[in-house]
Amino acid sequence: METEEEPFAAALMSVDEIWFLFVSFLQSIITPGWRQNQVLIVLGLAVLCYFLHILSGRVIENQVRAREGWSKWQLRMIVQIKRRMGLIWFAVLAGGLYLVMQQVTWPSRSYFIGLAATLAIVWTSIAYAARLVRNRFLRRLVTWGLWIYATLYLVGVSDEVSAFLDEIALDVGDFHLSVLTLISAAVVIGVLFTVARLVSSTTASSIRRNEDISPSMQVLAVKGVQIFLYGFAFFMGVKAVGIDLTGLAVLSGAIGVGLGFGLQKVVSNLVSGVIILLDKSIKPGDVISLGETFGWINALGARYVSVVTRDGREYLIPNEDLITGQVVNWSHSNEFVRLDIYFGTSYGCDPHQVRKLAIAAAADVDRVLAHPKLPVCHIVGFGDSSVDYILRFWIRDPTGGLTNIRGNVYLALWDAFKEHDISIPFPQREVRLLDDEAPAASGEASSP
């Protein structure tokens, strides 16, 4: 029973200490003297800086509107400066007044002014440094956590507040989880995540600039670096605040099994993405056909592959479909792609001349290769009304489209055949009209 009351009693002692310090500070302010004068000076500076914030903000806005050609990062920086001009003005004026009072009067008569100036400088520095955190929620958490800690540390009550927050805890055996631990973990993990993001961005840029690494291996290397850095940042942040993860091993294993059953498709797509990157079956820039979707690989994601078609549509195809389904990769082992078109001519045309004209017409079309793979033309059968041919030609840029190149070859065949009087037959049908009056007449004759 005594052990259960000890944390509560310690928490009450911490609250009493904090309340005593707060009351002592209020009494020192209420009592006339230099402390009260310093507080009034700080309040006056705050009011003055508020009006300076409004005026300087208008000046900055007018200057920005008058100039053109600003880049996005410059505009973002100016917006952040404009938002915190009041705090910047307070830091400058309070810091300058503190330095002057240190020279003309006793140091104790400017202590609160120096403390306020220091707080303003620290708050401004934290606000700008926290912009490196991209996630908005995490950025606010880190900003407010550092602001509160810096304020308590500079005021001199950080130990009392830390002891109070540490007493508000959940104790299960040797496991101790307090509010202080959670706050510290959130701030430390946020800072480490920011460092991990900066390092991963720099590393990813270096990997993408390396032309000796294939595109698929570049994507795999970037994903691997990001997973390693973010995982390392999380575990280091948790260990840095003193949380022992060994006690959560069984619980995390059970949760992992449950998530595995519930997120089978997600895990399958993640594993399939890694397999695609390792076996290099597809890579950014490849032209593929999957069902009725034909386009080129725009990007390889952790869960899906982005395929852009000729009409500008972007399909997000799950990685699992590319592993388990049949995919036509037009540029997997080499960049050459063969296309076939079929046509027919009348039986009165010389087939030798038709083959030569077809090969020459296809070779004159742009994008059709004349070396090393030449167009060829073969007879494939004798139809009901035409001699049937197949014309095969090669291209090396399937991303430029397949339907348009087929259409250009057909148009070249039409021009060549028309110039040399090669006729393209069409089916002819004989239609016989029956006399409707004869049956009617015979019917009338047979009636009684």
mmCIF file of C-alpha atoms in Angstrom, residues 65-371:
data_model
loop_
_atom_site.group_PDB
_atom_site.id
_atom_site.type_symbol
_atom_site.label_atom_id
_atom_site.label_comp_id
_atom_site.label_asym_id
_atom_site.label_seq_id
_atom_site.Cartn_x
_atom_site.Cartn_y
_atom_site.Cartn_z
ATOM 1 C CA ARG A 65 4.519 42.302 -54.904
ATOM 2 C CA ALA A 66 6.674 44.914 -56.644
ATOM 3 C CA ARG A 67 9.272 42.352 -57.705
ATOM 4 C CA GLU A 68 8.886 39.352 -59.985
ATOM 5 C CA GLY A 69 10.845 36.194 -60.618
ATOM 6 C CA TRP A 70 11.003 34.965 -57.019
ATOM 7 C CA SER A 71 11.580 31.239 -56.640
ATOM 8 C CA LYS A 72 9.331 29.123 -54.417
ATOM 9 C CA TRP A 73 11.879 28.649 -51.638
ATOM 10 C CA GLN A 74 12.480 32.417 -51.501
ATOM 11 C CA LEU A 75 8.744 33.104 -51.223
ATOM 12 C CA ARG A 76 8.386 30.510 -48.466
ATOM 13 C CA MET A 77 11.284 32.051 -46.554
ATOM 14 C CA ILE A 78 9.809 35.555 -46.868
ATOM 15 C CA VAL A 79 6.431 34.303 -45.630
ATOM 16 C CA GLN A 80 8.058 32.738 -42.563
ATOM 17 C CA ILE A 81 9.988 35.948 -41.849
ATOM 18 C CA LYS A 82 6.811 38.030 -42.234
ATOM 19 C CA ARG A 83 4.906 35.820 -39.791
ATOM 20 C CA ARG A 84 7.540 36.199 -37.071
ATOM 21 C CA MET A 85 8.541 39.831 -37.504
ATOM 22 C CA GLY A 86 7.037 40.686 -34.098
ATOM 23 C CA LEU A 87 9.200 38.105 -32.355
ATOM 24 C CA ILE A 88 12.254 39.242 -34.317
ATOM 25 C CA TRP A 89 11.618 42.880 -33.399
ATOM 26 C CA PHE A 90 11.216 41.930 -29.737
ATOM 27 C CA ALA A 91 14.465 39.948 -29.732
ATOM 28 C CA VAL A 92 16.363 42.857 -31.305
ATOM 29 C CA LEU A 93 14.896 45.634 -29.117
ATOM 30 C CA ALA A 94 14.976 43.653 -25.864
ATOM 31 C CA GLY A 95 18.507 42.430 -26.564
ATOM 32 C CA GLY A 96 19.712 45.946 -27.344
ATOM 33 C CA LEU A 97 18.040 47.390 -24.240
ATOM 34 C CA TYR A 98 19.550 44.625 -22.110
ATOM 35 C CA LEU A 99 23.071 45.398 -23.353
ATOM 36 C CA VAL A 100 22.585 49.112 -22.661
ATOM 37 C CA MET A 101 21.227 48.540 -19.161
ATOM 38 C CA GLN A 102 24.095 46.189 -18.374
ATOM 39 C CA GLN A 103 26.484 49.093 -18.945
ATOM 40 C CA VAL A 104 24.597 51.913 -17.183
ATOM 41 C CA THR A 105 23.047 50.171 -14.175
ATOM 42 C CA TRP A 106 23.294 47.115 -11.959
ATOM 43 C CA PRO A 107 23.053 43.727 -13.778
ATOM 44 C CA SER A 108 20.186 42.599 -11.531
ATOM 45 C CA ARG A 109 18.028 45.476 -12.776
ATOM 46 C CA SER A 110 17.977 44.040 -16.307
ATOM 47 C CA TYR A 111 17.761 40.305 -15.549
ATOM 48 C CA PHE A 112 14.160 39.809 -16.691
ATOM 49 C CA ILE A 113 14.733 41.877 -19.819
ATOM 50 C CA GLY A 114 17.720 39.691 -20.733
ATOM 51 C CA LEU A 115 15.684 36.567 -20.013
ATOM 52 C CA ALA A 116 12.867 37.778 -22.276
ATOM 53 C CA ALA A 117 15.353 38.612 -25.060
ATOM 54 C CA THR A 118 16.977 35.188 -24.740
ATOM 55 C CA LEU A 119 13.594 33.461 -24.888
ATOM 56 C CA ALA A 120 12.658 35.424 -28.015
ATOM 57 C CA ILE A 121 15.908 34.465 -29.744
ATOM 58 C CA VAL A 122 15.549 30.792 -28.781
ATOM 59 C CA TRP A 123 11.895 30.666 -29.856
ATOM 60 C CA THR A 124 12.718 32.239 -33.215
ATOM 61 C CA SER A 125 15.605 29.817 -33.805
ATOM 62 C CA ILE A 126 13.439 26.810 -32.921
ATOM 63 C CA ALA A 127 10.643 28.001 -35.213
ATOM 64 C CA TYR A 128 12.954 28.272 -38.216
ATOM 65 C CA ALA A 129 14.839 25.052 -37.429
ATOM 66 C CA ALA A 130 11.564 23.133 -37.143
ATOM 67 C CA ARG A 131 10.761 23.991 -40.778
ATOM 68 C CA LEU A 132 13.059 21.118 -41.691
ATOM 69 C CA VAL A 133 10.374 18.729 -40.418
ATOM 70 C CA ARG A 134 8.098 18.160 -43.422
ATOM 71 C CA ASN A 135 5.137 16.560 -41.620
ATOM 72 C CA ARG A 136 2.906 19.332 -40.229
ATOM 73 C CA PHE A 137 1.731 17.474 -37.122
ATOM 74 C CA LEU A 138 5.223 16.277 -36.258
ATOM 75 C CA ARG A 139 6.620 19.769 -36.926
ATOM 76 C CA ARG A 140 4.168 21.359 -34.498
ATOM 77 C CA LEU A 141 4.884 18.684 -31.909
ATOM 78 C CA VAL A 142 8.624 19.251 -32.135
ATOM 79 C CA THR A 143 8.242 23.042 -32.135
ATOM 80 C CA TRP A 144 6.004 23.216 -29.090
ATOM 81 C CA GLY A 145 8.005 20.586 -27.243
ATOM 82 C CA LEU A 146 11.265 22.479 -27.744
ATOM 83 C CA TRP A 147 9.615 25.815 -26.919
ATOM 84 C CA ILE A 148 8.262 24.504 -23.630
ATOM 85 C CA TYR A 149 11.516 22.798 -22.680
ATOM 86 C CA ALA A 150 13.620 25.856 -23.539
ATOM 87 C CA THR A 151 11.304 28.116 -21.539
ATOM 88 C CA LEU A 152 11.357 25.883 -18.492
ATOM 89 C CA TYR A 153 15.110 25.448 -18.734
ATOM 90 C CA LEU A 154 15.833 29.164 -19.001
ATOM 91 C CA VAL A 155 13.372 30.020 -16.230
ATOM 92 C CA GLY A 156 15.029 27.411 -14.017
ATOM 93 C CA VAL A 157 12.099 25.104 -13.231
ATOM 94 C CA SER A 158 12.883 22.317 -15.695
ATOM 95 C CA ASP A 159 13.918 19.887 -12.946
ATOM 96 C CA GLU A 160 10.689 20.382 -10.979
ATOM 97 C CA VAL A 161 8.474 20.029 -14.071
ATOM 98 C CA SER A 162 10.432 17.005 -15.255
ATOM 99 C CA ALA A 163 10.019 15.330 -11.881
ATOM 100 C CA PHE A 164 6.280 16.058 -11.937
ATOM 101 C CA LEU A 165 5.803 14.639 -15.459
ATOM 102 C CA ASP A 166 7.923 11.624 -14.637
ATOM 103 C CA GLU A 167 5.687 10.774 -11.686
ATOM 104 C CA ILE A 168 2.613 10.651 -13.946
ATOM 105 C CA ALA A 169 3.386 7.193 -15.274
ATOM 106 C CA LEU A 170 2.118 3.716 -15.958
ATOM 107 C CA ASP A 171 4.080 1.068 -14.087
ATOM 108 C CA VAL A 172 3.651 -2.602 -15.014
ATOM 109 C CA GLY A 173 6.325 -4.658 -13.311
ATOM 110 C CA ASP A 174 9.661 -3.272 -14.484
ATOM 111 C CA PHE A 175 7.991 -1.362 -17.302
ATOM 112 C CA HIS A 176 7.788 2.389 -16.566
ATOM 113 C CA LEU A 177 6.038 4.675 -19.064
ATOM 114 C CA SER A 178 5.622 8.291 -17.990
ATOM 115 C CA VAL A 179 4.342 11.439 -19.654
ATOM 116 C CA LEU A 180 7.887 12.801 -19.670
ATOM 117 C CA THR A 181 9.076 9.713 -21.532
ATOM 118 C CA LEU A 182 6.356 10.074 -24.183
ATOM 119 C CA ILE A 183 7.083 13.758 -24.744
ATOM 120 C CA SER A 184 10.828 13.171 -24.902
ATOM 121 C CA ALA A 185 10.369 10.250 -27.283
ATOM 122 C CA ALA A 186 8.145 12.290 -29.616
ATOM 123 C CA VAL A 187 10.625 15.191 -29.754
ATOM 124 C CA VAL A 188 13.703 12.993 -30.157
ATOM 125 C CA ILE A 189 12.080 10.810 -32.827
ATOM 126 C CA GLY A 190 10.918 13.920 -34.686
ATOM 127 C CA VAL A 191 14.435 15.362 -34.713
ATOM 128 C CA LEU A 192 15.964 12.028 -35.768
ATOM 129 C CA PHE A 193 13.345 11.606 -38.516
ATOM 130 C CA THR A 194 14.252 15.037 -39.851
ATOM 131 C CA VAL A 195 17.936 14.139 -39.922
ATOM 132 C CA ALA A 196 17.084 10.812 -41.588
ATOM 133 C CA ARG A 197 15.020 12.602 -44.249
ATOM 134 C CA LEU A 198 17.838 15.027 -45.040
ATOM 135 C CA VAL A 199 20.388 12.224 -45.260
ATOM 136 C CA SER A 200 18.094 10.034 -47.388
ATOM 137 C CA SER A 201 17.340 12.917 -49.770
ATOM 138 C CA THR A 202 21.038 13.629 -50.247
ATOM 139 C CA THR A 203 21.831 9.943 -50.720
ATOM 140 C CA ALA A 204 18.924 9.470 -53.152
ATOM 141 C CA SER A 205 20.122 12.400 -55.272
ATOM 142 C CA SER A 206 23.623 10.925 -55.433
ATOM 143 C CA ILE A 207 22.272 7.489 -56.421
ATOM 144 C CA ARG A 208 20.043 8.919 -59.161
ATOM 145 C CA ARG A 209 22.949 10.859 -60.637
ATOM 146 C CA ASN A 210 25.057 7.701 -60.929
ATOM 147 C CA GLU A 211 24.609 6.498 -64.512
ATOM 148 C CA ASP A 212 26.419 3.216 -63.826
ATOM 149 C CA ILE A 213 23.461 1.976 -61.755
ATOM 150 C CA SER A 214 20.408 0.721 -63.634
ATOM 151 C CA PRO A 215 17.083 2.526 -63.023
ATOM 152 C CA SER A 216 15.565 -0.442 -61.186
ATOM 153 C CA MET A 217 18.584 -0.790 -58.908
ATOM 154 C CA GLN A 218 18.468 2.952 -58.260
ATOM 155 C CA VAL A 219 14.878 2.645 -57.034
ATOM 156 C CA LEU A 220 15.773 -0.389 -54.906
ATOM 157 C CA ALA A 221 18.798 1.354 -53.399
ATOM 158 C CA VAL A 222 16.809 4.497 -52.580
ATOM 159 C CA LYS A 223 14.009 2.475 -50.926
ATOM 160 C CA GLY A 224 16.531 0.431 -48.961
ATOM 161 C CA VAL A 225 18.344 3.531 -47.700
ATOM 162 C CA GLN A 226 15.062 5.170 -46.664
ATOM 163 C CA ILE A 227 13.822 2.080 -44.794
ATOM 164 C CA PHE A 228 17.157 1.671 -43.012
ATOM 165 C CA LEU A 229 17.479 5.332 -42.000
ATOM 166 C CA TYR A 230 13.902 5.756 -40.800
ATOM 167 C CA GLY A 231 13.972 2.445 -38.938
ATOM 168 C CA PHE A 232 17.300 3.312 -37.353
ATOM 169 C CA ALA A 233 15.998 6.771 -36.365
ATOM 170 C CA PHE A 234 12.893 5.262 -34.723
ATOM 171 C CA PHE A 235 14.742 2.648 -32.678
ATOM 172 C CA MET A 236 17.497 5.075 -31.693
ATOM 173 C CA GLY A 237 14.901 7.623 -30.601
ATOM 174 C CA VAL A 238 13.091 5.045 -28.489
ATOM 175 C CA LYS A 239 16.333 3.807 -26.930
ATOM 176 C CA ALA A 240 17.569 7.358 -26.339
ATOM 177 C CA VAL A 241 14.690 8.117 -23.978
ATOM 178 C CA GLY A 242 15.186 4.858 -22.055
ATOM 179 C CA ILE A 243 12.298 2.719 -23.316
ATOM 180 C CA ASP A 244 13.194 -0.967 -23.198
ATOM 181 C CA LEU A 245 11.774 -2.733 -26.253
ATOM 182 C CA THR A 246 12.510 -6.264 -25.049
ATOM 183 C CA GLY A 247 9.377 -6.285 -22.906
ATOM 184 C CA LEU A 248 7.275 -5.522 -25.980
ATOM 185 C CA ALA A 249 8.702 -8.352 -28.094
ATOM 186 C CA VAL A 250 5.817 -10.770 -27.533
ATOM 187 C CA LEU A 251 3.180 -8.060 -27.953
ATOM 188 C CA SER A 252 4.769 -6.728 -31.120
ATOM 189 C CA GLY A 253 4.981 -10.278 -32.509
ATOM 190 C CA ALA A 254 1.268 -10.842 -31.918
ATOM 191 C CA ILE A 255 0.435 -7.500 -33.478
ATOM 192 C CA GLY A 256 2.669 -8.335 -36.442
ATOM 193 C CA VAL A 257 0.868 -11.628 -37.038
ATOM 194 C CA GLY A 258 -2.506 -9.886 -36.872
ATOM 195 C CA LEU A 259 -1.396 -7.201 -39.295
ATOM 196 C CA GLY A 260 0.026 -9.873 -41.580
ATOM 197 C CA PHE A 261 -3.359 -11.587 -41.886
ATOM 198 C CA GLY A 262 -5.251 -8.338 -42.201
ATOM 199 C CA LEU A 263 -2.896 -6.706 -44.702
ATOM 200 C CA GLN A 264 -2.044 -9.642 -46.934
ATOM 201 C CA LYS A 265 -2.526 -7.691 -50.141
ATOM 202 C CA VAL A 266 -0.440 -4.779 -48.914
ATOM 203 C CA VAL A 267 2.412 -7.047 -47.830
ATOM 204 C CA SER A 268 2.119 -9.028 -51.062
ATOM 205 C CA ASN A 269 2.455 -5.847 -53.106
ATOM 206 C CA LEU A 270 5.454 -4.722 -51.048
ATOM 207 C CA VAL A 271 7.233 -8.060 -51.493
ATOM 208 C CA SER A 272 6.315 -8.138 -55.190
ATOM 209 C CA GLY A 273 7.815 -4.678 -55.595
ATOM 210 C CA VAL A 274 11.090 -5.835 -54.094
ATOM 211 C CA ILE A 275 11.089 -8.902 -56.402
ATOM 212 C CA ILE A 276 10.477 -6.703 -59.451
ATOM 213 C CA LEU A 277 13.408 -4.504 -58.513
ATOM 214 C CA LEU A 278 15.686 -7.472 -57.891
ATOM 215 C CA ASP A 279 14.946 -9.514 -61.016
ATOM 216 C CA LYS A 280 14.834 -6.394 -63.239
ATOM 217 C CA SER A 281 11.828 -7.716 -65.166
ATOM 218 C CA ILE A 282 10.547 -4.182 -65.630
ATOM 219 C CA LYS A 283 12.180 -0.835 -65.060
ATOM 220 C CA PRO A 284 11.300 2.836 -65.564
ATOM 221 C CA GLY A 285 11.036 3.590 -69.271
ATOM 222 C CA ASP A 286 9.989 0.081 -70.378
ATOM 223 C CA VAL A 287 6.950 -0.254 -72.639
ATOM 224 C CA ILE A 288 4.535 -2.915 -71.385
ATOM 225 C CA SER A 289 1.120 -4.323 -72.204
ATOM 226 C CA LEU A 290 -1.070 -5.685 -69.421
ATOM 227 C CA GLY A 291 -4.497 -6.679 -70.622
ATOM 228 C CA GLU A 292 -5.924 -3.687 -72.468
ATOM 229 C CA THR A 293 -3.409 -1.299 -70.893
ATOM 230 C CA PHE A 294 -0.488 -0.294 -73.103
ATOM 231 C CA GLY A 295 2.052 2.305 -71.999
ATOM 232 C CA TRP A 296 5.453 2.901 -70.531
ATOM 233 C CA ILE A 297 6.653 2.619 -66.947
ATOM 234 C CA ASN A 298 6.751 6.047 -65.366
ATOM 235 C CA ALA A 299 7.747 5.107 -61.798
ATOM 236 C CA LEU A 300 8.138 2.065 -59.561
ATOM 237 C CA GLY A 301 6.497 2.478 -56.165
ATOM 238 C CA ALA A 302 6.515 0.356 -53.054
ATOM 239 C CA ARG A 303 2.904 -0.756 -53.648
ATOM 240 C CA TYR A 304 2.194 -0.073 -57.317
ATOM 241 C CA VAL A 305 3.721 0.654 -60.719
ATOM 242 C CA SER A 306 2.777 3.831 -62.563
ATOM 243 C CA VAL A 307 2.036 3.196 -66.265
ATOM 244 C CA VAL A 308 1.372 6.164 -68.577
ATOM 245 C CA THR A 309 -0.564 5.482 -71.779
ATOM 246 C CA ARG A 310 -0.481 7.362 -75.068
ATOM 247 C CA ASP A 311 -3.686 9.252 -74.229
ATOM 248 C CA GLY A 312 -2.131 10.705 -71.063
ATOM 249 C CA ARG A 313 -3.847 8.428 -68.560
ATOM 250 C CA GLU A 314 -1.787 7.125 -65.666
ATOM 251 C CA TYR A 315 -2.652 3.651 -64.394
ATOM 252 C CA LEU A 316 -1.504 2.548 -60.934
ATOM 253 C CA ILE A 317 -1.092 -1.207 -61.319
ATOM 254 C CA PRO A 318 -0.465 -3.245 -58.115
ATOM 255 C CA ASN A 319 2.895 -4.981 -58.052
ATOM 256 C CA GLU A 320 1.230 -8.328 -57.415
ATOM 257 C CA ASP A 321 -0.530 -8.207 -60.809
ATOM 258 C CA LEU A 322 2.816 -7.792 -62.553
ATOM 259 C CA ILE A 323 4.235 -10.834 -60.741
ATOM 260 C CA THR A 324 1.311 -13.228 -61.070
ATOM 261 C CA GLY A 325 -0.143 -12.084 -64.418
ATOM 262 C CA GLN A 326 1.111 -12.193 -67.984
ATOM 263 C CA VAL A 327 2.911 -8.985 -68.933
ATOM 264 C CA VAL A 328 4.244 -8.105 -72.351
ATOM 265 C CA ASN A 329 7.449 -6.101 -72.008
ATOM 266 C CA TRP A 330 8.214 -4.625 -75.397
ATOM 267 C CA SER A 331 11.685 -3.480 -74.362
ATOM 268 C CA HIS A 332 12.812 -6.041 -71.793
ATOM 269 C CA SER A 333 15.979 -7.559 -73.311
ATOM 270 C CA ASN A 334 16.459 -5.132 -76.208
ATOM 271 C CA GLU A 335 14.864 -2.025 -77.631
ATOM 272 C CA PHE A 336 13.850 -3.535 -80.989
ATOM 273 C CA VAL A 337 10.126 -4.206 -81.523
ATOM 274 C CA ARG A 338 8.658 -6.027 -84.534
ATOM 275 C CA LEU A 339 5.259 -5.076 -85.909
ATOM 276 C CA ASP A 340 3.127 -7.039 -88.387
ATOM 277 C CA ILE A 341 0.446 -5.768 -90.741
ATOM 278 C CA TYR A 342 -1.714 -7.793 -93.134
ATOM 279 C CA PHE A 343 -3.026 -6.844 -96.567
ATOM 280 C CA GLY A 344 -4.176 -8.461 -99.781
ATOM 281 C CA THR A 345 -3.989 -7.801 -103.547
ATOM 282 C CA SER A 346 -5.957 -9.126 -106.513
ATOM 283 C CA TYR A 347 -4.918 -12.309 -108.307
ATOM 284 C CA GLY A 348 -4.047 -10.336 -111.432
ATOM 285 C CA CYS A 349 -1.110 -8.557 -109.740
ATOM 286 C CA ASP A 350 2.439 -9.922 -109.828
ATOM 287 C CA PRO A 351 3.251 -11.140 -106.290
ATOM 288 C CA HIS A 352 7.002 -10.525 -106.786
ATOM 289 C CA GLN A 353 6.347 -6.893 -107.626
ATOM 290 C CA VAL A 354 3.915 -6.571 -104.713
ATOM 291 C CA ARG A 355 6.532 -7.832 -102.244
ATOM 292 C CA LYS A 356 9.198 -5.427 -103.547
ATOM 293 C CA LEU A 357 6.835 -2.448 -103.470
ATOM 294 C CA ALA A 358 5.682 -3.285 -99.933
ATOM 295 C CA ILE A 359 9.252 -3.564 -98.599
ATOM 296 C CA ALA A 360 10.313 -0.319 -100.288
ATOM 297 C CA ALA A 361 7.234 1.553 -99.039
ATOM 298 C CA ALA A 362 7.770 0.417 -95.446
ATOM 299 C CA ALA A 363 11.486 1.266 -95.520
ATOM 300 C CA ASP A 364 10.702 4.881 -96.527
ATOM 301 C CA VAL A 365 8.500 5.493 -93.452
ATOM 302 C CA ASP A 366 10.050 7.337 -90.522
ATOM 303 C CA ARG A 367 10.827 5.236 -87.420
ATOM 304 C CA VAL A 368 10.949 2.029 -89.504
ATOM 305 C CA LEU A 369 14.427 0.536 -89.243
ATOM 306 C CA ALA A 370 16.379 -0.151 -92.416
ATOM 307 C CA HIS A 371 19.392 -1.542 -90.500
#
